[in-house]
mmCIF file of C-alpha atoms in Angstrom:
data_model
loop_
_atom_site.group_PDB
_atom_site.id
_atom_site.type_symbol
_atom_site.label_atom_id
_atom_site.label_comp_id
_atom_site.label_asym_id
_atom_site.label_seq_id
_atom_site.Cartn_x
_atom_site.Cartn_y
_atom_site.Cartn_z
ATOM 1 C CA MET A 1 9.028 -44.816 -17.682
ATOM 2 C CA LYS A 2 8.677 -48.054 -19.621
ATOM 3 C CA LYS A 3 8.823 -51.446 -17.930
ATOM 4 C CA TYR A 4 10.839 -54.254 -19.488
ATOM 5 C CA LYS A 5 10.307 -57.885 -18.588
ATOM 6 C CA LYS A 6 13.399 -59.292 -20.285
ATOM 7 C CA LEU A 7 16.325 -57.189 -21.511
ATOM 8 C CA LEU A 8 19.161 -58.217 -23.821
ATOM 9 C CA LEU A 9 22.489 -56.392 -23.366
ATOM 10 C CA VAL A 10 25.225 -56.793 -25.987
ATOM 11 C CA ARG A 11 28.926 -55.916 -25.822
ATOM 12 C CA LEU A 12 31.213 -57.760 -28.243
ATOM 13 C CA ASP A 13 34.434 -55.944 -27.548
ATOM 14 C CA ARG A 14 37.621 -56.178 -25.507
ATOM 15 C CA MET A 15 37.950 -57.126 -21.860
ATOM 16 C CA GLY A 16 38.293 -53.606 -20.487
ATOM 17 C CA ASP A 17 35.313 -52.349 -22.495
ATOM 18 C CA LEU A 18 33.169 -55.150 -21.074
ATOM 19 C CA VAL A 19 34.268 -54.352 -17.497
ATOM 20 C CA LEU A 20 33.163 -50.750 -18.071
ATOM 21 C CA THR A 21 29.776 -51.874 -19.440
ATOM 22 C CA LEU A 22 28.599 -54.689 -17.145
ATOM 23 C CA PRO A 23 27.555 -52.388 -14.247
ATOM 24 C CA VAL A 24 24.655 -50.919 -16.255
ATOM 25 C CA ASP A 25 22.430 -53.898 -15.410
ATOM 26 C CA SER A 26 22.459 -52.772 -11.766
ATOM 27 C CA HIS A 27 20.485 -49.627 -12.643
ATOM 28 C CA PRO A 28 17.695 -49.366 -10.021
ATOM 29 C CA ASP A 29 14.988 -49.003 -12.684
ATOM 30 C CA LEU A 30 15.874 -52.515 -13.874
ATOM 31 C CA LYS A 31 15.409 -54.232 -10.512
ATOM 32 C CA ASP A 32 12.332 -56.123 -11.791
ATOM 33 C CA THR A 33 13.837 -56.778 -15.232
ATOM 34 C CA GLU A 34 15.550 -60.020 -16.231
ATOM 35 C CA CYS A 35 18.849 -58.980 -17.846
ATOM 36 C CA PHE A 36 20.753 -61.260 -20.217
ATOM 37 C CA TRP A 37 24.194 -60.569 -21.716
ATOM 38 C CA ILE A 38 25.823 -61.488 -25.006
ATOM 39 C CA ILE A 39 29.611 -61.269 -24.686
ATOM 40 C CA PRO A 40 32.719 -62.432 -26.582
ATOM 41 C CA VAL A 41 34.008 -65.974 -26.289
ATOM 42 C CA GLY A 42 36.629 -66.274 -23.538
ATOM 43 C CA LEU A 43 35.324 -63.503 -21.273
ATOM 44 C CA ASP A 44 32.759 -65.541 -19.362
ATOM 45 C CA PHE A 45 34.893 -65.402 -16.182
ATOM 46 C CA ILE A 46 34.094 -61.677 -15.903
ATOM 47 C CA VAL A 47 30.299 -61.863 -15.915
ATOM 48 C CA GLN A 48 30.318 -64.173 -12.885
ATOM 49 C CA ASN A 49 26.689 -64.617 -11.708
ATOM 50 C CA ARG A 50 25.023 -62.860 -14.638
ATOM 51 C CA PRO A 51 23.010 -64.855 -17.227
ATOM 52 C CA PHE A 52 24.926 -64.746 -20.505
ATOM 53 C CA ARG A 53 25.713 -66.311 -23.859
ATOM 54 C CA THR A 54 29.101 -66.117 -25.573
ATOM 55 C CA ILE A 55 29.382 -65.626 -29.306
ATOM 56 C CA THR A 56 32.079 -65.013 -31.916
ATOM 57 C CA LYS A 57 32.206 -61.845 -33.995
ATOM 58 C CA LYS A 58 31.951 -63.842 -37.224
ATOM 59 C CA LEU A 59 29.095 -66.279 -37.821
ATOM 60 C CA SER A 60 28.388 -68.584 -40.734
ATOM 61 C CA PHE A 61 25.139 -68.141 -42.660
ATOM 62 C CA PHE A 62 23.651 -71.149 -40.861
ATOM 63 C CA ASP A 63 24.796 -70.030 -37.379
ATOM 64 C CA PHE A 64 23.431 -66.521 -37.972
ATOM 65 C CA PHE A 65 19.882 -67.736 -38.618
ATOM 66 C CA ARG A 66 20.122 -70.211 -35.773
ATOM 67 C CA PHE A 67 21.043 -67.256 -33.563
ATOM 68 C CA VAL A 68 18.032 -65.282 -34.858
ATOM 69 C CA LYS A 69 15.789 -68.258 -34.023
ATOM 70 C CA TRP A 70 17.201 -68.351 -30.493
ATOM 71 C CA LEU A 71 16.509 -64.615 -30.088
ATOM 72 C CA ARG A 72 12.877 -65.145 -31.070
ATOM 73 C CA GLN A 73 12.473 -68.020 -28.639
ATOM 74 C CA GLU A 74 13.816 -65.947 -25.746
ATOM 75 C CA ASN A 75 11.089 -63.282 -26.181
ATOM 76 C CA PHE A 76 13.229 -60.295 -25.240
ATOM 77 C CA SER A 77 11.155 -57.161 -24.753
ATOM 78 C CA ALA A 78 14.091 -54.841 -25.429
ATOM 79 C CA SER A 79 17.763 -54.887 -26.394
ATOM 80 C CA VAL A 80 20.689 -52.498 -25.966
ATOM 81 C CA VAL A 81 23.758 -52.859 -28.167
ATOM 82 C CA PHE A 82 26.812 -51.102 -26.731
ATOM 83 C CA HIS A 83 29.248 -52.442 -29.320
ATOM 84 C CA ALA A 84 28.848 -55.238 -31.872
ATOM 85 C CA PRO A 85 29.339 -56.061 -35.571
ATOM 86 C CA TRP A 86 26.690 -54.836 -38.002
ATOM 87 C CA TRP A 87 25.005 -58.219 -38.246
ATOM 88 C CA MET A 88 23.961 -58.047 -34.598
ATOM 89 C CA SER A 89 21.590 -55.147 -35.233
ATOM 90 C CA LEU A 90 20.199 -57.043 -38.233
ATOM 91 C CA ALA A 91 19.648 -60.147 -36.088
ATOM 92 C CA LEU A 92 17.737 -58.138 -33.473
ATOM 93 C CA PHE A 93 15.600 -56.637 -36.235
ATOM 94 C CA LEU A 94 14.836 -60.031 -37.809
ATOM 95 C CA ALA A 95 14.015 -61.456 -34.375
ATOM 96 C CA ARG A 96 11.393 -58.708 -33.996
ATOM 97 C CA ILE A 97 12.614 -57.506 -30.620
ATOM 98 C CA PRO A 98 10.208 -54.616 -29.981
ATOM 99 C CA TRP A 99 12.667 -52.068 -28.526
ATOM 100 C CA ARG A 100 16.138 -51.976 -30.115
ATOM 101 C CA VAL A 101 18.593 -49.451 -28.674
ATOM 102 C CA GLY A 102 22.088 -48.627 -29.899
ATOM 103 C CA PRO A 103 24.409 -45.752 -30.777
ATOM 104 C CA LEU A 104 23.652 -43.994 -34.068
ATOM 105 C CA SER A 105 27.112 -44.201 -35.565
ATOM 106 C CA GLN A 106 27.065 -46.452 -38.644
ATOM 107 C CA TRP A 107 24.705 -47.125 -41.565
ATOM 108 C CA HIS A 108 23.141 -50.236 -40.062
ATOM 109 C CA SER A 109 22.233 -48.426 -36.837
ATOM 110 C CA PHE A 110 19.884 -46.134 -38.798
ATOM 111 C CA LEU A 111 18.220 -49.123 -40.468
ATOM 112 C CA PHE A 112 17.769 -51.613 -37.643
ATOM 113 C CA PHE A 113 17.595 -49.675 -34.346
ATOM 114 C CA ASN A 114 14.233 -48.075 -33.551
ATOM 115 C CA LYS A 115 15.731 -46.083 -30.667
ATOM 116 C CA GLY A 116 19.134 -44.909 -31.811
ATOM 117 C CA ILE A 117 21.070 -42.573 -29.544
ATOM 118 C CA ARG A 118 23.621 -40.085 -30.829
ATOM 119 C CA GLN A 119 26.809 -40.183 -28.771
ATOM 120 C CA LYS A 120 29.978 -38.436 -29.893
ATOM 121 C CA ARG A 121 32.293 -40.559 -27.798
ATOM 122 C CA SER A 122 35.379 -39.314 -29.632
ATOM 123 C CA GLU A 123 34.828 -35.912 -28.009
ATOM 124 C CA CYS A 124 35.609 -37.585 -24.648
ATOM 125 C CA GLN A 125 33.196 -35.487 -22.617
ATOM 126 C CA TYR A 126 32.504 -38.422 -20.316
ATOM 127 C CA HIS A 127 34.172 -41.575 -19.065
ATOM 128 C CA GLU A 128 33.389 -44.787 -20.990
ATOM 129 C CA LEU A 129 31.421 -46.072 -17.988
ATOM 130 C CA ASP A 130 29.221 -42.964 -18.078
ATOM 131 C CA TYR A 131 28.686 -43.220 -21.841
ATOM 132 C CA ASN A 132 27.392 -46.760 -21.358
ATOM 133 C CA TYR A 133 25.013 -45.781 -18.579
ATOM 134 C CA LEU A 134 23.766 -42.796 -20.611
ATOM 135 C CA LEU A 135 23.066 -45.012 -23.625
ATOM 136 C CA LEU A 136 20.996 -47.310 -21.419
ATOM 137 C CA GLU A 137 19.169 -44.470 -19.643
ATOM 138 C CA GLN A 138 18.338 -42.506 -22.786
ATOM 139 C CA GLY A 139 17.537 -45.537 -24.904
ATOM 140 C CA LEU A 140 15.214 -47.175 -22.367
ATOM 141 C CA ASP A 141 13.797 -43.935 -20.892
ATOM 142 C CA LEU A 142 15.197 -44.637 -17.433
ATOM 143 C CA GLN A 143 15.989 -42.056 -14.787
ATOM 144 C CA LYS A 144 19.441 -40.466 -15.082
ATOM 145 C CA LEU A 145 21.446 -41.477 -12.059
ATOM 146 C CA PRO A 146 23.480 -38.777 -10.279
ATOM 147 C CA GLN A 147 26.360 -41.238 -9.938
ATOM 148 C CA HIS A 148 27.238 -44.173 -12.176
ATOM 149 C CA LEU A 149 28.699 -46.985 -10.110
ATOM 150 C CA PRO A 150 31.529 -49.170 -11.482
ATOM 151 C CA LEU A 151 31.757 -52.947 -11.569
ATOM 152 C CA GLU A 152 32.644 -54.904 -8.427
ATOM 153 C CA LEU A 153 34.241 -58.283 -9.085
ATOM 154 C CA HIS A 154 34.758 -61.042 -6.547
ATOM 155 C CA ALA A 155 37.531 -63.622 -6.355
ATOM 156 C CA GLU A 156 39.528 -65.552 -3.789
ATOM 157 C CA PRO A 157 43.317 -64.969 -3.717
ATOM 158 C CA PRO A 158 45.600 -67.912 -4.606
ATOM 159 C CA GLU A 159 45.901 -70.478 -1.843
ATOM 160 C CA ASN A 160 49.643 -70.974 -2.413
ATOM 161 C CA LEU A 161 50.566 -67.278 -2.089
ATOM 162 C CA SER A 162 50.381 -64.935 0.864
ATOM 163 C CA PRO A 163 48.024 -62.025 0.171
ATOM 164 C CA ARG A 164 49.728 -58.689 -0.508
ATOM 165 C CA SER A 165 53.131 -60.374 -0.746
ATOM 166 C CA TYR A 166 53.686 -59.716 -4.453
ATOM 167 C CA VAL A 167 53.215 -57.186 -7.250
ATOM 168 C CA VAL A 168 51.694 -57.907 -10.662
ATOM 169 C CA VAL A 169 53.052 -56.114 -13.736
ATOM 170 C CA HIS A 170 51.187 -56.474 -17.028
ATOM 171 C CA PRO A 171 53.227 -54.702 -19.741
ATOM 172 C CA GLY A 172 51.312 -55.774 -22.853
ATOM 173 C CA MET A 173 48.299 -54.219 -24.509
ATOM 174 C CA GLY A 174 46.202 -54.434 -27.646
ATOM 175 C CA GLY A 175 47.722 -51.364 -29.274
ATOM 176 C CA SER A 176 44.690 -49.070 -29.068
ATOM 177 C CA ALA A 177 46.719 -46.564 -27.009
ATOM 178 C CA ARG A 178 50.324 -45.581 -26.469
ATOM 179 C CA ASN A 179 52.259 -47.661 -23.970
ATOM 180 C CA TRP A 180 55.205 -47.062 -21.666
ATOM 181 C CA PRO A 181 58.629 -47.828 -23.224
ATOM 182 C CA LEU A 182 59.857 -51.366 -22.583
ATOM 183 C CA ALA A 183 63.023 -50.114 -20.904
ATOM 184 C CA TYR A 184 60.893 -48.519 -18.195
ATOM 185 C CA TYR A 185 58.989 -51.734 -17.533
ATOM 186 C CA LYS A 186 62.344 -53.520 -17.321
ATOM 187 C CA ASN A 187 63.666 -51.042 -14.748
ATOM 188 C CA LEU A 188 60.438 -51.218 -12.747
ATOM 189 C CA ILE A 189 60.394 -55.028 -12.631
ATOM 190 C CA GLU A 190 64.062 -55.272 -11.669
ATOM 191 C CA SER A 191 63.705 -52.598 -8.995
ATOM 192 C CA LEU A 192 60.613 -54.167 -7.440
ATOM 193 C CA SER A 193 62.185 -57.638 -7.479
ATOM 194 C CA GLU A 194 64.885 -56.481 -5.075
ATOM 195 C CA SER A 195 62.358 -56.442 -2.236
ATOM 196 C CA THR A 196 59.309 -58.439 -3.331
ATOM 197 C CA SER A 197 58.024 -61.082 -5.740
ATOM 198 C CA VAL A 198 56.957 -59.774 -9.145
ATOM 199 C CA PHE A 199 54.556 -61.696 -11.367
ATOM 200 C CA VAL A 200 54.600 -60.635 -15.013
ATOM 201 C CA THR A 201 51.391 -61.535 -16.852
ATOM 202 C CA GLY A 202 50.351 -61.514 -20.474
ATOM 203 C CA THR A 203 48.705 -63.463 -23.272
ATOM 204 C CA ASN A 204 49.956 -64.672 -26.638
ATOM 205 C CA MET A 205 48.798 -61.339 -28.069
ATOM 206 C CA ASP A 206 51.333 -59.580 -25.818
ATOM 207 C CA ARG A 207 54.376 -61.360 -27.259
ATOM 208 C CA GLU A 208 55.743 -58.250 -28.972
ATOM 209 C CA TRP A 209 56.059 -56.690 -25.523
ATOM 210 C CA LEU A 210 56.986 -59.691 -23.428
ATOM 211 C CA GLU A 211 59.577 -61.467 -25.576
ATOM 212 C CA PRO A 212 62.097 -58.580 -25.705
ATOM 213 C CA LEU A 213 61.326 -57.698 -22.097
ATOM 214 C CA LYS A 214 61.975 -61.233 -20.897
ATOM 215 C CA LYS A 215 65.158 -61.398 -22.968
ATOM 216 C CA ASN A 216 66.637 -58.201 -21.504
ATOM 217 C CA THR A 217 65.486 -58.412 -17.895
ATOM 218 C CA LYS A 218 67.991 -59.705 -15.365
ATOM 219 C CA VAL A 219 67.356 -63.212 -14.099
ATOM 220 C CA ASN A 220 66.009 -63.077 -10.562
ATOM 221 C CA GLU A 221 64.152 -65.746 -8.597
ATOM 222 C CA ASN A 222 61.708 -63.066 -7.435
ATOM 223 C CA ILE A 223 60.554 -62.471 -11.035
ATOM 224 C CA LYS A 224 57.939 -64.982 -12.221
ATOM 225 C CA TRP A 225 56.907 -64.947 -15.905
ATOM 226 C CA LEU A 226 53.310 -66.146 -16.201
ATOM 227 C CA ASP A 227 52.565 -65.097 -19.779
ATOM 228 C CA GLY A 228 50.278 -67.577 -21.499
ATOM 229 C CA GLN A 229 49.919 -69.716 -18.354
ATOM 230 C CA LEU A 230 46.785 -68.362 -16.671
ATOM 231 C CA SER A 231 43.117 -69.015 -17.288
ATOM 232 C CA GLY A 232 40.704 -66.140 -16.774
ATOM 233 C CA THR A 233 39.798 -67.431 -13.315
ATOM 234 C CA ASP A 234 43.476 -67.888 -12.410
ATOM 235 C CA LEU A 235 44.159 -64.315 -13.472
ATOM 236 C CA LEU A 236 41.378 -62.955 -11.267
ATOM 237 C CA ARG A 237 42.714 -64.892 -8.265
ATOM 238 C CA LEU A 238 46.271 -63.681 -8.863
ATOM 239 C CA LEU A 239 45.143 -60.060 -9.170
ATOM 240 C CA LYS A 240 42.980 -60.311 -6.061
ATOM 241 C CA GLY A 241 45.930 -61.285 -3.872
ATOM 242 C CA ALA A 242 48.338 -58.662 -5.236
ATOM 243 C CA LYS A 243 49.713 -55.772 -3.241
ATOM 244 C CA THR A 244 49.730 -53.604 -6.371
ATOM 245 C CA VAL A 245 48.964 -54.088 -10.063
ATOM 246 C CA VAL A 246 50.750 -51.967 -12.672
ATOM 247 C CA ALA A 247 49.507 -51.966 -16.267
ATOM 248 C CA PRO A 248 48.832 -49.697 -19.242
ATOM 249 C CA SER A 249 45.370 -48.978 -20.638
ATOM 250 C CA THR A 250 44.254 -52.588 -20.928
ATOM 251 C CA GLY A 251 41.690 -55.040 -19.589
ATOM 252 C CA VAL A 252 43.848 -56.403 -16.757
ATOM 253 C CA LEU A 253 44.012 -52.930 -15.239
ATOM 254 C CA HIS A 254 40.198 -52.715 -15.188
ATOM 255 C CA LEU A 255 39.885 -56.188 -13.686
ATOM 256 C CA ALA A 256 42.251 -55.293 -10.843
ATOM 257 C CA ALA A 257 40.387 -52.048 -10.155
ATOM 258 C CA ALA A 258 37.038 -53.883 -10.110
ATOM 259 C CA LEU A 259 38.506 -56.340 -7.581
ATOM 260 C CA GLY A 260 39.339 -53.436 -5.253
ATOM 261 C CA VAL A 261 43.096 -53.939 -5.608
ATOM 262 C CA HIS A 262 45.571 -51.049 -5.534
ATOM 263 C CA THR A 263 46.155 -50.353 -9.232
ATOM 264 C CA ILE A 264 48.448 -47.976 -11.103
ATOM 265 C CA GLY A 265 47.454 -47.303 -14.699
ATOM 266 C CA ILE A 266 49.911 -45.847 -17.196
ATOM 267 C CA PHE A 267 48.157 -43.660 -19.766
ATOM 268 C CA SER A 268 48.849 -41.509 -22.783
ATOM 269 C CA PRO A 269 47.871 -37.789 -22.860
ATOM 270 C CA ILE A 270 46.323 -38.142 -26.345
ATOM 271 C CA THR A 271 42.715 -36.908 -26.153
ATOM 272 C CA VAL A 272 40.912 -40.169 -27.009
ATOM 273 C CA GLN A 273 43.341 -42.197 -24.867
ATOM 274 C CA LYS A 274 43.289 -40.132 -21.661
ATOM 275 C CA PRO A 275 42.363 -41.667 -18.304
ATOM 276 C CA ASP A 276 39.444 -39.185 -18.212
ATOM 277 C CA ARG A 277 37.831 -41.470 -20.805
ATOM 278 C CA TRP A 278 39.452 -44.861 -20.167
ATOM 279 C CA GLY A 279 40.848 -44.805 -16.625
ATOM 280 C CA PRO A 280 40.145 -47.724 -14.252
ATOM 281 C CA LYS A 281 37.210 -47.370 -11.879
ATOM 282 C CA GLY A 282 37.730 -48.671 -8.385
ATOM 283 C CA PRO A 283 38.242 -47.555 -4.777
ATOM 284 C CA ARG A 284 42.050 -47.929 -5.004
ATOM 285 C CA ALA A 285 42.692 -47.098 -8.654
ATOM 286 C CA LEU A 286 45.285 -44.485 -9.629
ATOM 287 C CA THR A 287 46.414 -43.283 -13.051
ATOM 288 C CA ILE A 288 49.594 -41.673 -14.307
ATOM 289 C CA ALA A 289 49.908 -39.737 -17.560
ATOM 290 C CA PRO A 290 52.467 -37.226 -18.856
ATOM 291 C CA ALA A 291 51.647 -33.718 -17.636
ATOM 292 C CA VAL A 292 51.771 -32.131 -21.082
ATOM 293 C CA ASP A 293 49.316 -30.306 -23.322
ATOM 294 C CA CYS A 294 49.199 -32.972 -26.022
ATOM 295 C CA PRO A 295 48.337 -31.717 -29.534
ATOM 296 C CA GLY A 296 47.373 -35.248 -30.632
ATOM 297 C CA TYR A 297 43.664 -36.016 -30.764
ATOM 298 C CA PHE A 298 43.387 -39.537 -32.178
ATOM 299 C CA LYS A 299 47.075 -40.486 -32.318
ATOM 300 C CA CYS A 300 50.567 -39.317 -31.464
ATOM 301 C CA ILE A 301 52.100 -36.965 -34.042
ATOM 302 C CA GLY A 302 55.597 -38.160 -33.174
ATOM 303 C CA GLU A 303 58.603 -35.933 -33.536
ATOM 304 C CA LYS A 304 56.441 -33.049 -34.766
ATOM 305 C CA CYS A 305 55.269 -32.685 -31.164
ATOM 306 C CA PRO A 306 57.380 -30.477 -28.858
ATOM 307 C CA HIS A 307 56.746 -32.937 -25.997
ATOM 308 C CA TYR A 308 57.837 -36.107 -27.820
ATOM 309 C CA ASP A 309 58.438 -38.656 -26.379
ATOM 310 C CA CYS A 310 56.315 -37.644 -23.402
ATOM 311 C CA MET A 311 55.747 -41.223 -22.231
ATOM 312 C CA GLU A 312 59.335 -41.166 -20.970
ATOM 313 C CA LYS A 313 58.465 -38.284 -18.654
ATOM 314 C CA ILE A 314 56.610 -40.602 -16.259
ATOM 315 C CA GLY A 315 59.659 -42.822 -15.754
ATOM 316 C CA GLY A 316 60.373 -41.774 -12.188
ATOM 317 C CA THR A 317 56.814 -41.574 -10.874
ATOM 318 C CA VAL A 318 55.734 -45.239 -10.746
#
């Protein structure tokens, strides 16, 4: 087994993907290794006590070579790229990092990685968390762990709210998977608000979900719309104090699970979108998906499917 003094770990992807990647640096074979992360701008609140640098997915010519210079100065002995634009593998190559690990999936990975690992993630044989651990273990010649542990996040609940006195519903998502119909979120929020406070969260990217939902949901003082109002740290604190968090396959769901909160994830039965691959990992995380044999592999085939629209079949189970 090789020993690495300083390891660079790269994941330039969405929030949920990062949550399912960060735990790899706790691998016992890396206990004497200094691990450093490169993550997207705006997600620094997730890494907490880990050393990191944020970066955008698009760099100018000048910023790219300044980044390469920084890589050289840091003297990394190895790097693992879990997901990043093509120029990242080029930068690692130009910086002469001795051991460059990444998935063999695109043209640049064959040119710039000297330890490429073939992973057919679209076959969904493993959970995303396990794929990330396996890439690290195979690429760095580490022992294969019998169990891959998920991320544990820490946060204090809001001081102005009683813990476990409210529910958080996050209806929006990035569109990489099928979501629950808006009418079902509306019914859920209105029903919950009859007996408890409901905080509805979201970002500006979730407007297509939240604007019609807000317009059609009954006005109730127990329903608080917090879309676009929370920082990353505020979001963590709100989730930590919640009695339950309900969300589709999105980053907020993974944050809540990592905080140890009771979470309910709403998932599609499409093969590459199933909770078997993308479900939240946590001690109190549950998932719900239509109990159908979905013929869709990468996407829903719509009305050609005998089960369409199966997402409506989970209406009475949340």
